[in-house]
mmCIF file of N, CA, C and O in Angstrom:
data_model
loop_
_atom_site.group_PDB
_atom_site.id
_atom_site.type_symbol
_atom_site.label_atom_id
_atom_site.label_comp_id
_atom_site.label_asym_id
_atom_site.label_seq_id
_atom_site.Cartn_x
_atom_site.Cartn_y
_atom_site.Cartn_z
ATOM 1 N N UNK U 20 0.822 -1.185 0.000
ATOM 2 C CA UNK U 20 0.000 0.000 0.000
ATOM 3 C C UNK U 20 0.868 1.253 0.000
ATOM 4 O O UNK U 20 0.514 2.336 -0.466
ATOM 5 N N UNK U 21 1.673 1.074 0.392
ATOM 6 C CA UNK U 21 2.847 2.543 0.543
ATOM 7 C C UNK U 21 3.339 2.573 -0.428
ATOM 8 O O UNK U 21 3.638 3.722 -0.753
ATOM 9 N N UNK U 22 3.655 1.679 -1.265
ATOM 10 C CA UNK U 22 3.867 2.062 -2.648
ATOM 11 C C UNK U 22 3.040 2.623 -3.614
ATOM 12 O O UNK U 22 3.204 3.660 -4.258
ATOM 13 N N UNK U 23 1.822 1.539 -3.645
ATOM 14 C CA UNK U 23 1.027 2.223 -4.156
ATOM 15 C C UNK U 23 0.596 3.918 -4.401
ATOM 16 O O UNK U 23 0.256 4.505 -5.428
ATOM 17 N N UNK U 24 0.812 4.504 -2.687
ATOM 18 C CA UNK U 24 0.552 5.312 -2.640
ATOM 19 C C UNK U 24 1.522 6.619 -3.129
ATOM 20 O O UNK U 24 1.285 7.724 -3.616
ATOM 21 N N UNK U 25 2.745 5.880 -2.730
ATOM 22 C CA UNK U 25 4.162 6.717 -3.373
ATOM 23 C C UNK U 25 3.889 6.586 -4.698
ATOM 24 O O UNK U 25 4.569 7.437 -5.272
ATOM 25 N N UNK U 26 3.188 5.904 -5.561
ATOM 26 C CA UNK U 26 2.953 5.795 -6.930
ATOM 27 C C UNK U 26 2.340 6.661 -7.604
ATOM 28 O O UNK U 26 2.473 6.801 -8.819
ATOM 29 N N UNK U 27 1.422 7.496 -6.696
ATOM 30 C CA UNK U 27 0.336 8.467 -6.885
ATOM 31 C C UNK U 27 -1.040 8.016 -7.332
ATOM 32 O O UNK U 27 -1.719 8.856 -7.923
ATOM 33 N N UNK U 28 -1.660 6.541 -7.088
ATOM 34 C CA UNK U 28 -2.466 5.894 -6.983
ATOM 35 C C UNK U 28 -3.698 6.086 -6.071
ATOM 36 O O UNK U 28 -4.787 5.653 -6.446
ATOM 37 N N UNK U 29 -3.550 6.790 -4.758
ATOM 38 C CA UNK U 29 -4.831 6.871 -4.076
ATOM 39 C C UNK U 29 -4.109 7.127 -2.773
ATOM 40 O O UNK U 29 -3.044 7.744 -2.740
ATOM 41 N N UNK U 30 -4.888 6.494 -1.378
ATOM 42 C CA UNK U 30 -5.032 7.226 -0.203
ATOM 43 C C UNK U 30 -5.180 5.588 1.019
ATOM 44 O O UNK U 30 -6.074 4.751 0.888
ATOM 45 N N UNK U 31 -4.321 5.536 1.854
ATOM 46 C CA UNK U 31 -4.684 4.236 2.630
ATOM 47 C C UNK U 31 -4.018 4.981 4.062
ATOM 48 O O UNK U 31 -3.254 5.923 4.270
ATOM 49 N N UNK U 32 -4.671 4.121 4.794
ATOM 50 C CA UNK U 32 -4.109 4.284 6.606
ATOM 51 C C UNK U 32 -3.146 3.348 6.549
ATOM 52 O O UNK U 32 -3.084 2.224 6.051
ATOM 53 N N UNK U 33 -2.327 4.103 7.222
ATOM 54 C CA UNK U 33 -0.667 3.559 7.217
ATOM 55 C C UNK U 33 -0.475 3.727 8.973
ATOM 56 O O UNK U 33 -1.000 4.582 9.687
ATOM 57 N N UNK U 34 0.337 2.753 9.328
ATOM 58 C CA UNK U 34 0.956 3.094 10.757
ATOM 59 C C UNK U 34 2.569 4.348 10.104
ATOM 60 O O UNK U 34 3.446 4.421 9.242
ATOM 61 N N UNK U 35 2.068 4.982 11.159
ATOM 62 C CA UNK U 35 3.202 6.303 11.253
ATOM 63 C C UNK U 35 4.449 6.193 10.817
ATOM 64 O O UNK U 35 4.978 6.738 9.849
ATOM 65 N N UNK U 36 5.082 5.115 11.952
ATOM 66 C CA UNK U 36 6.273 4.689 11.526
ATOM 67 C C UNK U 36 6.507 3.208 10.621
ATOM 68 O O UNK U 36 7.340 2.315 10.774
ATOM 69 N N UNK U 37 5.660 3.332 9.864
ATOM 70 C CA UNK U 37 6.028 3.003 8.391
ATOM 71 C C UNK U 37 6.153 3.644 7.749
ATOM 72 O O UNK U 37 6.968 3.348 6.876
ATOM 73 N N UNK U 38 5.377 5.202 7.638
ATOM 74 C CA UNK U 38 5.814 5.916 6.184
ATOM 75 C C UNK U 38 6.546 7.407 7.011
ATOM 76 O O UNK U 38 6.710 8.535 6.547
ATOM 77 N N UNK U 39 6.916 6.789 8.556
ATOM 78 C CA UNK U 39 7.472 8.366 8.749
ATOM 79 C C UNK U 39 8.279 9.030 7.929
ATOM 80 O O UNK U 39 8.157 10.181 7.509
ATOM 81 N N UNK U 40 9.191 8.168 7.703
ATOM 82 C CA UNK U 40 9.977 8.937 6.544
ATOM 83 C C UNK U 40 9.773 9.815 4.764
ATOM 84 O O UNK U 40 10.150 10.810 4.145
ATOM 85 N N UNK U 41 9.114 8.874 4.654
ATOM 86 C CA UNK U 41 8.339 9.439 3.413
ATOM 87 C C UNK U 41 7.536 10.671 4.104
ATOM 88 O O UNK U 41 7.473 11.522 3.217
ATOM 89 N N UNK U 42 6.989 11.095 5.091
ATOM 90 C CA UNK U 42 6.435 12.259 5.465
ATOM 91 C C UNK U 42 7.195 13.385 5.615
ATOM 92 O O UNK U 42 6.929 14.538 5.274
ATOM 93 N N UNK U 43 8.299 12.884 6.231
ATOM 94 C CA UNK U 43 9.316 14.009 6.313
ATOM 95 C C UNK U 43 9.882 14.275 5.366
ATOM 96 O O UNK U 43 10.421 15.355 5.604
ATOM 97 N N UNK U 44 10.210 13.843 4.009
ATOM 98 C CA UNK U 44 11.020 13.752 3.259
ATOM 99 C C UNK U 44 9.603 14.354 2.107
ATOM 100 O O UNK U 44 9.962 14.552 0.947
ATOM 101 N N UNK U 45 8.288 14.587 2.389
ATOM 102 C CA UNK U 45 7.425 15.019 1.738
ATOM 103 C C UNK U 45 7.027 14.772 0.308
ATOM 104 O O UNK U 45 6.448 15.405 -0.575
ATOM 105 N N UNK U 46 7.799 13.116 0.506
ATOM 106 C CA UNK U 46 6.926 12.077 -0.536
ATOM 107 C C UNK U 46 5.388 11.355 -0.410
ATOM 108 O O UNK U 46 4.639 10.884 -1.266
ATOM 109 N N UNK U 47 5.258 11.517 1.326
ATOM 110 C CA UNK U 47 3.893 11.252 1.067
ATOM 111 C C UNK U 47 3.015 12.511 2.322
ATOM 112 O O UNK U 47 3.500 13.075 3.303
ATOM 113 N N UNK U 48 1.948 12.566 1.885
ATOM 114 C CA UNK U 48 1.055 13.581 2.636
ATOM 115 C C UNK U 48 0.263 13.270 3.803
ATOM 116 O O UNK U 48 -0.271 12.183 3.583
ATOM 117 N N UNK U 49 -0.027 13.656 4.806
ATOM 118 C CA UNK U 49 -1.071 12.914 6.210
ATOM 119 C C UNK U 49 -2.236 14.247 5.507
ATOM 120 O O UNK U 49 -2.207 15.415 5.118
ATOM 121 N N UNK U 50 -3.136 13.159 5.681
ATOM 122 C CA UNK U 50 -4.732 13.977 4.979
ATOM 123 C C UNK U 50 -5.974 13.602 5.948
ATOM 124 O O UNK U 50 -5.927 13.077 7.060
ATOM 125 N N UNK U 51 -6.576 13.829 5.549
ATOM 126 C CA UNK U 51 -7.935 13.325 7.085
ATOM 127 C C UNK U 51 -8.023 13.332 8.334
ATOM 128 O O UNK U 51 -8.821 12.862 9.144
ATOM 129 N N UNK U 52 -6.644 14.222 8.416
ATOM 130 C CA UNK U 52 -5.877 13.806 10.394
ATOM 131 C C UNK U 52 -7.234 13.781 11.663
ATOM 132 O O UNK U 52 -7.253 13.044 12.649
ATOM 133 N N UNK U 53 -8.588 15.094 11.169
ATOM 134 C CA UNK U 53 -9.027 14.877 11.852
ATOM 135 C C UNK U 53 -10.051 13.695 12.197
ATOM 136 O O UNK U 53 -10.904 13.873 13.067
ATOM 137 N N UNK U 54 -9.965 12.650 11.594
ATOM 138 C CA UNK U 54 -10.335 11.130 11.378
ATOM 139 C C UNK U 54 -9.450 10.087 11.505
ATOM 140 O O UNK U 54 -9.856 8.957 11.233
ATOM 141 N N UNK U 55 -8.459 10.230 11.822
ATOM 142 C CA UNK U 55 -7.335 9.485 12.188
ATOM 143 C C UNK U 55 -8.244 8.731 13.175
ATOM 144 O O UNK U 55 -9.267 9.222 13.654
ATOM 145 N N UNK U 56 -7.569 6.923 13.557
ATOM 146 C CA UNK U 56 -8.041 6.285 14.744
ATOM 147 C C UNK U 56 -7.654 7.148 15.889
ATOM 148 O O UNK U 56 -7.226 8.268 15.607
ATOM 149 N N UNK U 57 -7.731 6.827 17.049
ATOM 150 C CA UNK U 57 -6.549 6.347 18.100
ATOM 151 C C UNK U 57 -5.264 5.809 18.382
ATOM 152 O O UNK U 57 -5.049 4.646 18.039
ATOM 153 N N UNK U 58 -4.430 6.424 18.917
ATOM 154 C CA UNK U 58 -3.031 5.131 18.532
ATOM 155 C C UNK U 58 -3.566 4.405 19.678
ATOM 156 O O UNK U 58 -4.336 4.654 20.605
ATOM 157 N N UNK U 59 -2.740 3.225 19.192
ATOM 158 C CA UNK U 59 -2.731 1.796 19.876
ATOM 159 C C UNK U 59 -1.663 1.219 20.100
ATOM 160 O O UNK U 59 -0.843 1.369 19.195
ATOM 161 N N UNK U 60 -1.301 0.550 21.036
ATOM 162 C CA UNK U 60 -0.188 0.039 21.694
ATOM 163 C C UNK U 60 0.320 -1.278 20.809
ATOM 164 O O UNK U 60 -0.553 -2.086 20.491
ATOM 165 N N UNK U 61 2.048 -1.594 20.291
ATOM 166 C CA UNK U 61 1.725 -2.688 19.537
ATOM 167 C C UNK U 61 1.807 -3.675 20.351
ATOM 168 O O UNK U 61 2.479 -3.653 21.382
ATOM 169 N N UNK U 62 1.048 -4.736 19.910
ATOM 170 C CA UNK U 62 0.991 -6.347 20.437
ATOM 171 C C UNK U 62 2.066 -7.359 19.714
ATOM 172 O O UNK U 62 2.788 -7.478 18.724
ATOM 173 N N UNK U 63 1.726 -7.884 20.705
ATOM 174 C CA UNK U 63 3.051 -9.253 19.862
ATOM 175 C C UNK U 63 2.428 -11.061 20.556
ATOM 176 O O UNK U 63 2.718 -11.475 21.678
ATOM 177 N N UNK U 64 1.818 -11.607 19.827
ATOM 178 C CA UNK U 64 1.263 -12.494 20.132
ATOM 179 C C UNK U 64 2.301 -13.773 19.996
ATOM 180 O O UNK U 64 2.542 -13.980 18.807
ATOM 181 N N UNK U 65 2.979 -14.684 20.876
ATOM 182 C CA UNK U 65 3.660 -15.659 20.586
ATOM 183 C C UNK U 65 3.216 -16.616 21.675
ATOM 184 O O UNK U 65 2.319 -16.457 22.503
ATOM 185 N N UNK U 66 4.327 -18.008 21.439
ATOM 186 C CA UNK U 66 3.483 -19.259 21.931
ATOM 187 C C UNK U 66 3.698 -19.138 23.430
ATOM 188 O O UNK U 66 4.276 -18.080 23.681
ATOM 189 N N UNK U 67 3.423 -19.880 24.539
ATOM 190 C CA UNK U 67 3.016 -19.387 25.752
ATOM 191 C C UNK U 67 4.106 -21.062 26.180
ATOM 192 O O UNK U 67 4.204 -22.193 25.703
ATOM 193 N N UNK U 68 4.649 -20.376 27.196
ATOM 194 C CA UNK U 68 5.367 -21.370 27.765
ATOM 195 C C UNK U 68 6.520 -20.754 28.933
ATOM 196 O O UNK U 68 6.643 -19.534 29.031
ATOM 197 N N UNK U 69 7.391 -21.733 29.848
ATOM 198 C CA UNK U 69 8.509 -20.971 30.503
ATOM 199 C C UNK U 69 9.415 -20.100 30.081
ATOM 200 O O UNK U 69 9.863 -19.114 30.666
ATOM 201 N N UNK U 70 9.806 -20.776 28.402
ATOM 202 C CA UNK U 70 10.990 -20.480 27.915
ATOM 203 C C UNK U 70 10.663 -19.829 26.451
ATOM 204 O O UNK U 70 10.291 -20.651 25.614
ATOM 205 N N UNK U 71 10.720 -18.932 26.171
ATOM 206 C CA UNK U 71 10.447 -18.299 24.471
ATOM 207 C C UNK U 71 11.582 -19.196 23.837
ATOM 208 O O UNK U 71 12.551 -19.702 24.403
ATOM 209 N N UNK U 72 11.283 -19.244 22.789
ATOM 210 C CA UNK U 72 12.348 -19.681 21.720
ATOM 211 C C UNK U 72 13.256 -18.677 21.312
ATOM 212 O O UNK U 72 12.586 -17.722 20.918
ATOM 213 N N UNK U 73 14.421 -18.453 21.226
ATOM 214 C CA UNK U 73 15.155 -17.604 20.946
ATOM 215 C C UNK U 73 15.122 -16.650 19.770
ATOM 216 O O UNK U 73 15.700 -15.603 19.479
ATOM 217 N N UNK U 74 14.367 -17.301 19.306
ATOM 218 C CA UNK U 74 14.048 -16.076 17.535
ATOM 219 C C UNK U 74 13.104 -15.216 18.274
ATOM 220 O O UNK U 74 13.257 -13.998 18.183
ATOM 221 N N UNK U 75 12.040 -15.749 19.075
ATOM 222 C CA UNK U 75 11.128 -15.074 19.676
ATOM 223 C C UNK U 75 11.925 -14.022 20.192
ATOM 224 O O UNK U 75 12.055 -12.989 19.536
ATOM 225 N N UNK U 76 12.530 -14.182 21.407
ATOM 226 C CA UNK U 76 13.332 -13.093 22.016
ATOM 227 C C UNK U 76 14.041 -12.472 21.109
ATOM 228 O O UNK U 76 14.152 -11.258 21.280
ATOM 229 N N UNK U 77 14.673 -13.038 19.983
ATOM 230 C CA UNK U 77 15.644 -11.865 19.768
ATOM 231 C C UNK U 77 14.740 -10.650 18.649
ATOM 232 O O UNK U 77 15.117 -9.516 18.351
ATOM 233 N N UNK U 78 13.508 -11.346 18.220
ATOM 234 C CA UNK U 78 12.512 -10.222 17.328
ATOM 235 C C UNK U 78 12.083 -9.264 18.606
ATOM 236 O O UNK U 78 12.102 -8.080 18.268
ATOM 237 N N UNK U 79 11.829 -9.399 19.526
ATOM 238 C CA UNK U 79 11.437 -8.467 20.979
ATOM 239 C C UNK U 79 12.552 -7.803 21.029
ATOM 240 O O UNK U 79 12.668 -6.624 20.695
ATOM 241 N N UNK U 80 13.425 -8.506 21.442
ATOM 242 C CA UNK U 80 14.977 -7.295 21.783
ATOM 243 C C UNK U 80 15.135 -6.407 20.777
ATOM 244 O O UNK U 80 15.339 -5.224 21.050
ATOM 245 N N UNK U 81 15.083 -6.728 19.814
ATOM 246 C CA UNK U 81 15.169 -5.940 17.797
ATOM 247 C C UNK U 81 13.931 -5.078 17.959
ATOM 248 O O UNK U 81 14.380 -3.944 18.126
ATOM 249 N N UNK U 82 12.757 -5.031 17.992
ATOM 250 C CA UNK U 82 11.979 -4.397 18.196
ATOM 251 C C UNK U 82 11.702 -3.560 18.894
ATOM 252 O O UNK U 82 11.126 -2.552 18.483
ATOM 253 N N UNK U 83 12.165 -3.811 20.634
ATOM 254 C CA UNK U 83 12.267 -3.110 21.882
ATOM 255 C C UNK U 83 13.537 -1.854 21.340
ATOM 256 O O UNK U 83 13.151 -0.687 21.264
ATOM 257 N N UNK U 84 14.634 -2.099 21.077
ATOM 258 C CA UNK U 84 15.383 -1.149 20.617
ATOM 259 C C UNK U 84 15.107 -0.150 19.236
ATOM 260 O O UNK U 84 15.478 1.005 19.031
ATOM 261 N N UNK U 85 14.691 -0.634 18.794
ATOM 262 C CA UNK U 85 14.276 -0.309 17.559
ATOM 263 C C UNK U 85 13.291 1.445 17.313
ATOM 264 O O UNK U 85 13.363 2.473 16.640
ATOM 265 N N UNK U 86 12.171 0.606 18.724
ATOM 266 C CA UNK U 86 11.346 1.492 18.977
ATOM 267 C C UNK U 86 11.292 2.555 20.025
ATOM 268 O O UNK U 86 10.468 3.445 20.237
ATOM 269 N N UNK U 87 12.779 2.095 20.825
ATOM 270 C CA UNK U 87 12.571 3.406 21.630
ATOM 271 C C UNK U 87 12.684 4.768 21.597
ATOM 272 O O UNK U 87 12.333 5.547 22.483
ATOM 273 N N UNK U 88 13.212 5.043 20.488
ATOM 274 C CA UNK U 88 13.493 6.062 19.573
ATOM 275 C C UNK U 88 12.637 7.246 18.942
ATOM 276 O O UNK U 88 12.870 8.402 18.587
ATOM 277 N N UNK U 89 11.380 6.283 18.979
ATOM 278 C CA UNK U 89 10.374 6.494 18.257
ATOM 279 C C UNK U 89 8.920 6.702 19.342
ATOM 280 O O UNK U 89 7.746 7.003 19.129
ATOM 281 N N UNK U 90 9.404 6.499 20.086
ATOM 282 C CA UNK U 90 7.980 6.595 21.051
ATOM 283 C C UNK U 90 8.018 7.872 22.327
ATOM 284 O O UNK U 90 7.052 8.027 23.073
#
């Protein structure tokens, strides 16, 4: 969809920091703001047990850093 839209094709709801950059860089436009959702907290749904599997953890650690930046 972000392409699409970088294409000059039309208009979709995007999470922020997916097209932050393209906003700043004023390839793409925020339009409707006053219809925007709510933000929402992200979730991360994985399998339930003592021990995560290590890909598990290390997409959390990658993510956890990733995003502190940004919030």
């Amino acid at each position: 969809m972000r392409r699409w839209c970088l294409n000059g094709y039309g208009i979709t709801l995007k999470s922020e920091w997916d097209v932050q950059a393209d906003l700043q860089e004023g390839r793409l436009l925020s339009i409707l703001d006053a219809f925007a959702p709510p933000p929402n907290a992200l979730q991360i749904v994985y399998p339930a047990g003592a021990e995560q599997p290590r890909r598990v953890r290390a997409l959390l650690d990658h993510l956890e850093k990733g995003l502190k930046n940004t919030c």
